[in-house]
């Protein structure tokens, strides 16, 4: 069975003893609550840490209009995929300073620079690893326990379960990239002074 937004919400509803839903558009109280809480909980979960499975890169396109002051150039914030958090900009793998204003990114660059953005995006649920899905289900169950079941003790239980699941998920997700080596040359140069 393919995992969808609705199945994740239904599983979280099952955890608190509520009825499953087949759609967020149902007339049931469970569906109304799930529809209102699902997206904000998921987006907050995706920005909790820099998850490797929801990290992307994209080359930015410089806009013709320049910023009013402080910055030399402006770039349109990408809209596809939906970017939740901007991690940084680079030119030839070197980080550069930038600032975000509304839906624009400002930097001191030239037309010849190839500017790349690293970001967290709203990845489709079918690409979520199981460790993340479990953490989100517990997070949703905590919210549903408070709003639907009105059981504070049950909500606290699932808040604690979600925190543990997110901690374990961060550990599992950390193996999704090559381990970074410590640059010892900097330490050696400091010691020699």
mmCIF file of C-alpha atoms in Angstrom:
data_model
loop_
_atom_site.group_PDB
_atom_site.id
_atom_site.type_symbol
_atom_site.label_atom_id
_atom_site.label_comp_id
_atom_site.label_asym_id
_atom_site.label_seq_id
_atom_site.Cartn_x
_atom_site.Cartn_y
_atom_site.Cartn_z
ATOM 1 C CA UNK A 1 0.000 0.000 0.000
ATOM 2 C CA UNK A 2 1.418 3.361 -1.037
ATOM 3 C CA UNK A 3 1.893 5.829 1.768
ATOM 4 C CA UNK A 4 0.062 9.131 1.280
ATOM 5 C CA UNK A 5 -0.587 12.226 3.364
ATOM 6 C CA UNK A 6 -4.009 10.814 4.251
ATOM 7 C CA UNK A 7 -2.657 7.400 5.339
ATOM 8 C CA UNK A 8 -0.095 9.077 7.624
ATOM 9 C CA UNK A 9 -2.822 11.244 9.165
ATOM 10 C CA UNK A 10 -5.086 8.173 9.520
ATOM 11 C CA UNK A 11 -2.354 6.220 11.287
ATOM 12 C CA UNK A 12 -1.852 9.120 13.692
ATOM 13 C CA UNK A 13 -5.603 9.195 14.311
ATOM 14 C CA UNK A 14 -5.498 5.436 15.016
ATOM 15 C CA UNK A 15 -2.817 6.035 17.645
ATOM 16 C CA UNK A 16 -5.221 8.125 19.705
ATOM 17 C CA UNK A 17 -8.199 5.841 19.089
ATOM 18 C CA UNK A 18 -9.967 8.124 16.603
ATOM 19 C CA UNK A 19 -11.610 7.110 13.331
ATOM 20 C CA UNK A 20 -9.570 6.817 10.148
ATOM 21 C CA UNK A 21 -10.186 9.179 7.258
ATOM 22 C CA UNK A 22 -10.246 8.476 3.525
ATOM 23 C CA UNK A 23 -9.797 12.110 2.518
ATOM 24 C CA UNK A 24 -8.991 15.469 4.113
ATOM 25 C CA UNK A 25 -12.219 16.785 2.533
ATOM 26 C CA UNK A 26 -14.590 14.511 4.474
ATOM 27 C CA UNK A 27 -17.212 16.103 6.694
ATOM 28 C CA UNK A 28 -15.951 14.295 9.824
ATOM 29 C CA UNK A 29 -14.367 16.137 12.723
ATOM 30 C CA UNK A 30 -11.224 13.982 12.325
ATOM 31 C CA UNK A 31 -10.823 15.058 8.680
ATOM 32 C CA UNK A 32 -11.340 18.748 9.501
ATOM 33 C CA UNK A 33 -8.725 18.681 12.264
ATOM 34 C CA UNK A 34 -6.296 16.632 10.156
ATOM 35 C CA UNK A 35 -6.681 18.998 7.188
ATOM 36 C CA UNK A 36 -5.904 22.039 9.352
ATOM 37 C CA UNK A 37 -2.973 20.549 11.267
ATOM 38 C CA UNK A 38 -1.259 18.253 8.775
ATOM 39 C CA UNK A 39 0.602 20.762 6.566
ATOM 40 C CA UNK A 40 1.956 22.989 9.374
ATOM 41 C CA UNK A 41 3.164 19.942 11.341
ATOM 42 C CA UNK A 42 4.879 18.430 8.295
ATOM 43 C CA UNK A 43 6.538 21.692 7.266
ATOM 44 C CA UNK A 44 7.765 22.259 10.827
ATOM 45 C CA UNK A 45 9.124 18.694 10.917
ATOM 46 C CA UNK A 46 10.959 19.186 7.626
ATOM 47 C CA UNK A 47 12.669 22.334 8.959
ATOM 48 C CA UNK A 48 13.573 20.816 12.354
ATOM 49 C CA UNK A 49 16.970 19.786 11.078
ATOM 50 C CA UNK A 50 18.754 19.617 7.754
ATOM 51 C CA UNK A 51 17.311 16.298 6.591
ATOM 52 C CA UNK A 52 19.371 14.861 3.743
ATOM 53 C CA UNK A 53 16.300 13.424 1.994
ATOM 54 C CA UNK A 54 14.701 16.867 1.723
ATOM 55 C CA UNK A 55 17.798 18.873 0.846
ATOM 56 C CA UNK A 56 18.142 20.219 -2.659
ATOM 57 C CA UNK A 57 20.358 22.401 -4.803
ATOM 58 C CA UNK A 58 19.458 24.734 -7.627
ATOM 59 C CA UNK A 59 21.276 27.282 -9.769
ATOM 60 C CA UNK A 60 19.663 30.695 -9.371
ATOM 61 C CA UNK A 61 18.836 33.074 -12.194
ATOM 62 C CA UNK A 62 19.792 36.708 -11.705
ATOM 63 C CA UNK A 63 16.970 39.229 -12.068
ATOM 64 C CA UNK A 64 17.408 42.322 -14.230
ATOM 65 C CA UNK A 65 16.183 44.662 -11.477
ATOM 66 C CA UNK A 66 18.855 45.392 -8.891
ATOM 67 C CA UNK A 67 18.214 45.927 -5.166
ATOM 68 C CA UNK A 68 17.704 49.461 -3.836
ATOM 69 C CA UNK A 69 20.782 49.334 -1.582
ATOM 70 C CA UNK A 70 23.346 47.124 0.224
ATOM 71 C CA UNK A 71 23.379 44.359 -2.405
ATOM 72 C CA UNK A 72 24.508 44.260 -6.030
ATOM 73 C CA UNK A 73 22.134 41.644 -7.431
ATOM 74 C CA UNK A 74 18.811 39.942 -6.861
ATOM 75 C CA UNK A 75 17.599 36.418 -7.561
ATOM 76 C CA UNK A 76 14.091 34.997 -7.581
ATOM 77 C CA UNK A 77 13.470 32.492 -4.796
ATOM 78 C CA UNK A 78 12.716 29.169 -6.549
ATOM 79 C CA UNK A 79 9.081 28.052 -6.311
ATOM 80 C CA UNK A 80 9.421 24.508 -7.635
ATOM 81 C CA UNK A 81 9.943 22.663 -5.447
ATOM 82 C CA UNK A 82 8.459 24.584 -2.531
ATOM 83 C CA UNK A 83 11.459 25.803 -0.525
ATOM 84 C CA UNK A 84 10.931 25.846 3.231
ATOM 85 C CA UNK A 85 14.386 26.907 4.401
ATOM 86 C CA UNK A 86 17.368 28.415 2.593
ATOM 87 C CA UNK A 87 20.701 27.019 3.874
ATOM 88 C CA UNK A 88 23.171 28.998 1.839
ATOM 89 C CA UNK A 89 24.474 30.281 -1.469
ATOM 90 C CA UNK A 90 27.724 29.304 -3.129
ATOM 91 C CA UNK A 91 29.817 30.313 -6.121
ATOM 92 C CA UNK A 92 32.123 27.504 -7.242
ATOM 93 C CA UNK A 93 31.466 25.733 -3.902
ATOM 94 C CA UNK A 94 32.536 28.762 -1.851
ATOM 95 C CA UNK A 95 29.875 30.178 0.497
ATOM 96 C CA UNK A 96 28.838 33.773 -0.115
ATOM 97 C CA UNK A 97 26.892 36.253 1.973
ATOM 98 C CA UNK A 98 23.256 36.804 1.102
ATOM 99 C CA UNK A 99 19.977 37.994 2.530
ATOM 100 C CA UNK A 100 16.385 37.106 1.785
ATOM 101 C CA UNK A 101 13.786 39.798 1.208
ATOM 102 C CA UNK A 102 10.221 38.620 0.533
ATOM 103 C CA UNK A 103 10.525 36.174 -2.386
ATOM 104 C CA UNK A 104 13.950 37.456 -3.499
ATOM 105 C CA UNK A 105 17.510 36.559 -2.535
ATOM 106 C CA UNK A 106 20.070 39.383 -2.563
ATOM 107 C CA UNK A 107 23.830 38.958 -2.865
ATOM 108 C CA UNK A 108 26.950 40.776 -4.053
ATOM 109 C CA UNK A 109 27.565 38.951 -7.326
ATOM 110 C CA UNK A 110 28.174 39.688 -10.983
ATOM 111 C CA UNK A 111 26.379 38.469 -14.096
ATOM 112 C CA UNK A 112 29.245 35.985 -14.712
ATOM 113 C CA UNK A 113 28.833 34.262 -11.333
ATOM 114 C CA UNK A 114 27.000 30.937 -11.206
ATOM 115 C CA UNK A 115 25.123 31.092 -7.902
ATOM 116 C CA UNK A 116 23.850 27.853 -6.379
ATOM 117 C CA UNK A 117 21.347 27.663 -3.524
ATOM 118 C CA UNK A 118 21.178 24.832 -0.963
ATOM 119 C CA UNK A 119 17.787 24.466 0.672
ATOM 120 C CA UNK A 120 15.236 22.296 2.437
ATOM 121 C CA UNK A 121 12.168 21.665 0.325
ATOM 122 C CA UNK A 122 8.764 20.075 0.787
ATOM 123 C CA UNK A 123 9.505 16.591 -0.481
ATOM 124 C CA UNK A 124 6.633 14.300 -1.510
ATOM 125 C CA UNK A 125 5.613 11.826 1.184
ATOM 126 C CA UNK A 126 6.466 8.847 -1.034
ATOM 127 C CA UNK A 127 10.145 9.815 -0.648
ATOM 128 C CA UNK A 128 10.087 10.032 3.147
ATOM 129 C CA UNK A 129 12.226 7.449 4.903
ATOM 130 C CA UNK A 130 10.384 5.307 7.449
ATOM 131 C CA UNK A 131 12.219 6.914 10.389
ATOM 132 C CA UNK A 132 10.849 10.334 9.415
ATOM 133 C CA UNK A 133 7.330 9.022 8.754
ATOM 134 C CA UNK A 134 7.246 7.493 12.241
ATOM 135 C CA UNK A 135 8.328 10.751 13.881
ATOM 136 C CA UNK A 136 5.703 12.769 11.972
ATOM 137 C CA UNK A 137 2.976 10.261 12.936
ATOM 138 C CA UNK A 138 3.840 10.661 16.618
ATOM 139 C CA UNK A 139 3.952 14.455 16.189
ATOM 140 C CA UNK A 140 0.496 14.420 14.581
ATOM 141 C CA UNK A 141 -0.831 12.030 17.242
ATOM 142 C CA UNK A 142 0.272 14.508 19.935
ATOM 143 C CA UNK A 143 -1.672 17.306 18.224
ATOM 144 C CA UNK A 144 -4.703 15.094 17.596
ATOM 145 C CA UNK A 145 -4.694 13.867 21.208
ATOM 146 C CA UNK A 146 -4.943 17.438 22.425
ATOM 147 C CA UNK A 147 -7.417 18.769 19.882
ATOM 148 C CA UNK A 148 -9.658 15.761 19.116
ATOM 149 C CA UNK A 149 -9.417 13.495 22.132
ATOM 150 C CA UNK A 150 -8.723 16.340 24.570
ATOM 151 C CA UNK A 151 -6.432 14.063 26.561
ATOM 152 C CA UNK A 152 -3.449 16.020 27.823
ATOM 153 C CA UNK A 153 -1.704 12.954 29.231
ATOM 154 C CA UNK A 154 -1.950 11.162 25.883
ATOM 155 C CA UNK A 155 -0.709 14.288 24.106
ATOM 156 C CA UNK A 156 2.305 14.446 26.436
ATOM 157 C CA UNK A 157 3.025 10.769 25.783
ATOM 158 C CA UNK A 158 3.091 11.347 22.012
ATOM 159 C CA UNK A 159 5.115 14.562 22.336
ATOM 160 C CA UNK A 160 7.776 12.534 24.166
ATOM 161 C CA UNK A 161 7.491 9.714 21.614
ATOM 162 C CA UNK A 162 7.895 12.220 18.771
ATOM 163 C CA UNK A 163 11.001 13.785 20.358
ATOM 164 C CA UNK A 164 12.624 10.365 20.727
ATOM 165 C CA UNK A 165 11.641 9.420 17.165
ATOM 166 C CA UNK A 166 13.089 12.689 15.778
ATOM 167 C CA UNK A 167 16.329 12.101 17.697
ATOM 168 C CA UNK A 168 16.608 8.587 16.250
ATOM 169 C CA UNK A 169 15.665 9.915 12.809
ATOM 170 C CA UNK A 170 18.448 12.525 12.929
ATOM 171 C CA UNK A 171 20.934 9.778 13.773
ATOM 172 C CA UNK A 172 19.694 7.562 10.916
ATOM 173 C CA UNK A 173 19.621 10.472 8.464
ATOM 174 C CA UNK A 174 23.204 11.470 9.297
ATOM 175 C CA UNK A 175 24.490 8.369 7.501
ATOM 176 C CA UNK A 176 23.048 9.678 4.214
ATOM 177 C CA UNK A 177 26.225 11.577 3.356
ATOM 178 C CA UNK A 178 29.975 11.098 3.448
ATOM 179 C CA UNK A 179 31.457 11.773 6.879
ATOM 180 C CA UNK A 180 33.125 15.154 6.973
ATOM 181 C CA UNK A 181 36.808 15.216 7.853
ATOM 182 C CA UNK A 182 38.171 17.633 10.409
ATOM 183 C CA UNK A 183 40.571 20.076 8.766
ATOM 184 C CA UNK A 184 43.607 19.631 10.976
ATOM 185 C CA UNK A 185 45.771 22.104 9.044
ATOM 186 C CA UNK A 186 43.956 25.003 10.721
ATOM 187 C CA UNK A 187 44.639 23.551 14.164
ATOM 188 C CA UNK A 188 48.291 22.893 13.319
ATOM 189 C CA UNK A 189 48.784 26.460 12.067
ATOM 190 C CA UNK A 190 47.300 27.889 15.268
ATOM 191 C CA UNK A 191 49.529 25.697 17.440
ATOM 192 C CA UNK A 192 52.675 26.851 15.600
ATOM 193 C CA UNK A 193 52.066 30.548 16.370
#
